[in-house]
C-alpha positions as MATLAB code, in Angstrom:
seq = 'MPICSSSSSSSFSSTKSWILHGLAVGAAVAVALGAHAYLGRSGKLRSRVIGIIPARFASTRFQGKPLVQILGKPMIQRTWERAKLAETLDQVVVATDDEKIAECCRGFGAEVIMTSESCRNGTERCNEALQKLDKKYDIVVNIQGDEPLIEPEIIDGIVKALQAAPDAVFSTAVTSLKPEDAFDPNRVKCVVDNRGYAIYFSRGLIPYNKSGKVNPQFPYLLHLGIQSYDTKFLKIYPELTPTPLQLEEDLEQLKVLENGYKMKVIKVDHEAHGVDTPEDVEKIEQFMRERNMA';
ca = [
       0.000    0.000    0.000;
       1.224    3.445   -0.782;
       2.866    6.138    1.223;
       2.091    9.513   -0.253;
       3.974   12.774   -0.193;
       2.081   15.831    0.961;
       4.933   18.080    1.949;
       4.885   20.747   -0.724;
       2.345   23.036   -2.291;
       3.540   22.000   -5.751;
       2.671   18.368   -4.991;
      -0.836   19.335   -3.874;
      -1.268   21.559   -6.905;
      -0.226   18.801   -9.273;
      -2.466   16.276   -7.528;
      -5.448   18.607   -7.792;
      -4.657   19.258  -11.454;
      -4.794   15.547  -12.267;
      -7.974   15.087  -10.253;
      -9.729   18.012  -11.883;
      -8.785   16.689  -15.322;
     -10.255   13.288  -14.476;
     -13.416   14.821  -13.095;
     -13.939   16.944  -16.178;
     -13.817   13.865  -18.379;
     -16.105   11.988  -15.979;
     -18.630   14.795  -15.913;
     -18.823   14.808  -19.699;
     -19.468   11.060  -19.697;
     -22.112   11.463  -17.005;
     -24.017   13.999  -19.082;
     -23.806   11.790  -22.164;
     -25.139    8.744  -20.316;
     -27.880   10.505  -18.398;
     -26.800   11.255  -14.874;
     -30.435   11.711  -13.901;
     -30.629    7.923  -13.564;
     -28.689    8.239  -10.329;
     -30.453   11.300   -8.952;
     -32.529   10.682   -5.872;
     -35.452   12.678   -4.561;
     -33.040   15.259   -3.223;
     -31.710   15.918   -6.719;
     -28.174   15.135   -5.600;
     -25.859   12.697   -7.338;
     -24.952    9.868   -4.934;
     -24.356   12.513   -2.283;
     -24.204   10.587    1.000;
     -20.675    9.286    1.524;
     -18.961    7.287    4.271;
     -15.306    6.379    4.627;
     -14.590    2.939    6.099;
     -11.114    1.841    7.186;
     -11.040   -1.980    7.221;
      -8.395   -3.346    9.572;
      -7.377   -6.830   10.669;
      -4.672   -7.956   13.047;
      -3.815  -11.230   11.306;
      -1.593  -10.886    8.250;
       0.786  -13.328    6.603;
       3.306  -10.616    5.780;
       2.951   -8.285    8.756;
       0.886   -9.381   11.758;
      -0.562   -6.523   13.775;
       0.288   -3.986   11.076;
      -2.510   -1.472   11.874;
      -1.099   -0.992   15.379;
       2.540   -0.511   14.435;
       3.946    2.785   15.684;
       4.818    5.401   13.055;
       6.771    8.166   14.791;
       4.844    7.696   18.013;
       1.337    7.062   16.670;
      -0.370    3.822   15.602;
      -0.479    3.613   11.815;
      -4.268    3.291   11.763;
      -4.591    6.500   13.799;
      -2.577    8.380   11.196;
      -4.810    6.978    8.452;
      -7.967    7.967   10.349;
      -6.697   11.494   11.019;
      -5.962   12.019    7.316;
      -9.316   10.600    6.249;
     -11.147   12.974    8.597;
      -9.753   15.879    6.555;
     -11.589   14.801    3.388;
     -14.408   17.210    2.543;
     -16.651   14.639    0.821;
     -16.929   12.204    3.738;
     -19.956   12.567    5.989;
     -18.633    9.953    8.412;
     -15.434    7.918    8.972;
     -15.410    4.577   10.822;
     -12.980    1.717   11.412;
     -14.196   -1.817   10.659;
     -12.290   -4.601   12.397;
     -12.623   -8.124   13.771;
      -9.933   -7.597   16.406;
     -10.575   -6.238   19.886;
      -7.015   -4.899   20.254;
      -7.463   -2.752   17.170;
     -10.934   -1.682   18.310;
      -9.663   -0.630   21.731;
      -6.810    1.348   20.206;
      -9.126    3.149   17.779;
     -11.688    4.039   20.428;
      -8.808    5.431   22.463;
      -8.032    8.124   19.906;
     -11.698    8.897   19.211;
     -12.594    6.770   16.189;
     -15.990    5.127   15.770;
     -15.544    1.351   15.474;
     -17.764   -1.248   13.829;
     -16.970   -4.853   14.794;
     -17.084   -7.298   11.899;
     -16.720  -11.049   11.599;
     -13.487  -12.947   11.027;
     -15.015  -14.577    7.947;
     -14.576  -11.473    5.765;
     -12.254  -12.513    2.933;
     -11.069   -9.025    2.054;
     -11.482   -5.336    2.801;
     -14.420   -4.944    0.435;
     -16.454   -7.598    2.236;
     -15.523   -6.049    5.586;
     -16.752   -2.655    4.343;
     -20.018   -4.233    3.234;
     -20.625   -5.888    6.604;
     -19.866   -2.654    8.432;
     -22.233   -0.762    6.142;
     -25.102   -3.121    7.004;
     -24.582   -2.436   10.722;
     -24.875    1.339   10.396;
     -28.169    3.092   11.107;
     -27.682    5.769    8.457;
     -27.954    5.090    4.725;
     -25.186    6.044    2.314;
     -24.823    6.204   -1.472;
     -21.044    5.733   -1.656;
     -18.570    3.855    0.519;
     -14.874    4.731    0.376;
     -12.576    1.842    1.314;
      -9.538    3.518    2.895;
      -6.644    1.136    3.481;
      -5.491    1.197    7.103;
      -1.848    0.996    6.055;
      -1.891    4.322    4.209;
      -0.907    6.636    7.068;
      -0.296    9.647    4.819;
      -3.244    9.346    2.450;
      -4.050   12.714    0.917;
      -7.604   13.974    1.586;
      -7.635   15.362   -1.968;
      -7.322   11.841   -3.350;
     -10.263   10.646   -1.250;
     -12.335   13.568   -2.504;
     -11.155   12.928   -6.060;
     -12.325    9.329   -6.296;
     -15.654   10.201   -4.672;
     -16.320   12.983   -7.183;
     -15.188   10.747  -10.041;
     -17.756    8.101   -9.089;
     -20.454   10.733   -8.644;
     -19.713   12.011  -12.162;
     -19.756    8.572  -13.831;
     -23.238    7.030  -13.450;
     -22.268    3.963  -15.480;
     -19.511    3.058  -12.999;
     -19.989    1.208   -9.711;
     -16.408    1.602   -8.485;
     -13.674    4.234   -8.602;
     -10.014    4.256   -7.682;
      -6.752    6.140   -8.209;
      -3.413    5.521   -9.891;
      -0.110    7.337  -10.040;
       3.086    7.019  -12.067;
       4.997    3.782  -11.524;
       8.655    4.083  -10.594;
      10.983    1.972  -12.789;
      12.436    0.212   -9.749;
       8.938   -1.016   -8.815;
       8.139   -2.437  -12.247;
       8.640   -6.087  -11.320;
       7.642   -5.902   -7.654;
       4.489   -8.043   -7.202;
       3.486   -5.927   -4.191;
       3.107   -2.916   -6.520;
      -0.118   -3.446   -8.455;
      -0.151   -2.036  -11.977;
      -3.146   -0.780  -13.936;
      -4.095   -0.035  -17.525;
      -7.034    2.197  -18.486;
      -8.962    3.028  -21.643;
      -9.231    6.402  -23.359;
     -12.260    7.366  -21.245;
     -10.575    6.716  -17.919;
     -12.091    3.324  -17.144;
     -10.009    0.408  -15.871;
      -9.123   -2.353  -18.325;
      -7.002   -4.557  -16.067;
      -4.910   -4.743  -12.901;
      -1.900   -6.993  -12.400;
       0.965   -7.750  -10.047;
       3.099   -8.141  -13.140;
       4.208   -5.312  -15.386;
       1.472   -4.231  -17.783;
       1.662   -3.603  -20.611;
       4.545   -6.038  -21.146;
       6.605   -5.511  -24.297;
       8.543   -8.007  -26.420;
      11.914   -6.975  -25.011;
      10.874   -7.982  -21.503;
      12.351   -4.739  -20.190;
      10.894   -1.543  -18.784;
      10.307    1.075  -21.471;
      11.433    4.376  -19.887;
       9.207    6.281  -22.335;
       5.973    4.490  -21.397;
       3.687    5.966  -18.689;
       3.147    2.861  -16.549;
       0.539    3.254  -13.803;
       0.684    2.171  -10.166;
      -2.602    1.388   -8.454;
      -3.201    3.110   -5.123;
      -5.150    1.037   -2.610;
      -7.986    3.483   -2.005;
     -11.294    2.798   -3.764;
     -14.958    3.770   -3.585;
     -18.121    1.848   -4.391;
     -21.743    2.511   -5.126;
     -23.471    1.007   -2.074;
     -26.008   -0.855   -4.210;
     -23.139   -2.657   -5.902;
     -21.287   -3.220   -2.645;
     -24.260   -5.160   -1.285;
     -24.112   -7.682   -4.141;
     -20.309   -7.874   -4.349;
     -19.934  -10.627   -1.676;
     -22.473  -12.765   -3.559;
     -20.453  -12.673   -6.773;
     -18.548  -15.906   -7.318;
     -14.754  -15.493   -7.128;
     -13.340  -15.236  -10.636;
     -10.302  -16.900  -12.231;
      -8.272  -13.726  -12.737;
      -9.118  -12.474   -9.254;
      -7.882  -15.710   -7.726;
      -4.766  -15.939   -9.869;
      -3.640  -12.353   -9.219;
      -5.142  -12.186   -5.707;
      -6.695   -8.818   -6.545;
     -10.296   -8.258   -5.462;
     -10.928   -5.481   -7.990;
     -10.590   -7.997  -10.821;
     -13.832   -9.662   -9.721;
     -15.550   -6.355  -10.494;
     -14.124   -6.199  -14.019;
     -14.598   -9.901  -14.773;
     -18.291   -9.567  -13.982;
     -18.651   -6.757  -16.515;
     -18.910   -3.763  -14.185;
     -17.229   -0.441  -14.942;
     -14.542    1.105  -12.774;
     -13.572    4.783  -13.035;
      -9.886    5.640  -12.566;
      -8.285    9.008  -11.840;
      -4.573    9.720  -12.031;
      -2.885   11.700   -9.262;
       0.610   13.003   -8.690;
       1.540   10.924   -5.696;
       4.911    9.842   -4.384;
       4.324    6.287   -3.303;
       6.035    3.546   -1.379;
       4.262    0.551    0.098;
       3.871   -0.288    3.779;
       3.716   -4.031    3.314;
       6.423   -5.427    5.591;
       8.086   -4.538    8.919;
      11.050   -3.199    6.944;
       8.811   -0.544    5.419;
       8.213    1.116    8.808;
      11.736    2.520    8.911;
      11.355    3.758    5.338;
       8.175    5.701    6.037;
       9.589    7.192    9.234;
      12.643    8.369    7.316;
      10.348    9.740    4.613;
       8.439   11.734    7.232;
      11.535   13.019    9.021;
      12.983   14.322    5.773;
       9.803   16.347    5.221;
       9.286   17.424    8.839;
       5.997   15.539    9.018;
       4.977   14.849   12.628;
];
């Protein structure tokens, strides 16, 4: 999962520029397809939005990762604090099956929804948490708990992209892939069509040319873990049978594409490095120290 830079005004400006470009394209598509199909009685386009941070203690690569200290704060607290800054979110909750995580989150003021251990992935955990909430929402944003520096602008960007694309049930973000990450299976790559909809995601390098080498001139895309869903779709997602590509790549978003649903993608300017292993903790702390990020 990515670590994002938010230390300079130029970075924010560039991020917003990419997001605004994506939203402009999405809005044009929405008009063409009849956005009124998604307008409720209030006349607003999928306006009620909740951010859910799914978190589990058990992990094959990094057990207890949400609770690891990042410069004196639990990683999930840093994620929650960043998510609370997003303007489009009406509510932010943590969904977990672990009492240690729940206790920690309640300690710093987060609302916690307890979910079952049977959830196979973050999307299913978000769906279960959604069913336990009293309020009704149109969009759910799945915010990865191991993204302690997630930019609020990116959260707002994928929400607005989904609101502007009535034919999509899912939205997510990508950024430029660094050459050194090209063959890292923990860095998920993405390809999109000319209208900004996802074609495919892979742990391998895509597209892959005949030389078998990275083409320094090609704009490869790195998938960022954050994603949003139309709640109507989210309710049926767990009932969809796991698909061959999803199982082979171990990427839950492929089940969406393999079942014929559309996924809107925005590109952002985002310095990224994954927090996937214990070794990554030192890297992110060094990243933050260099930028005077408390």
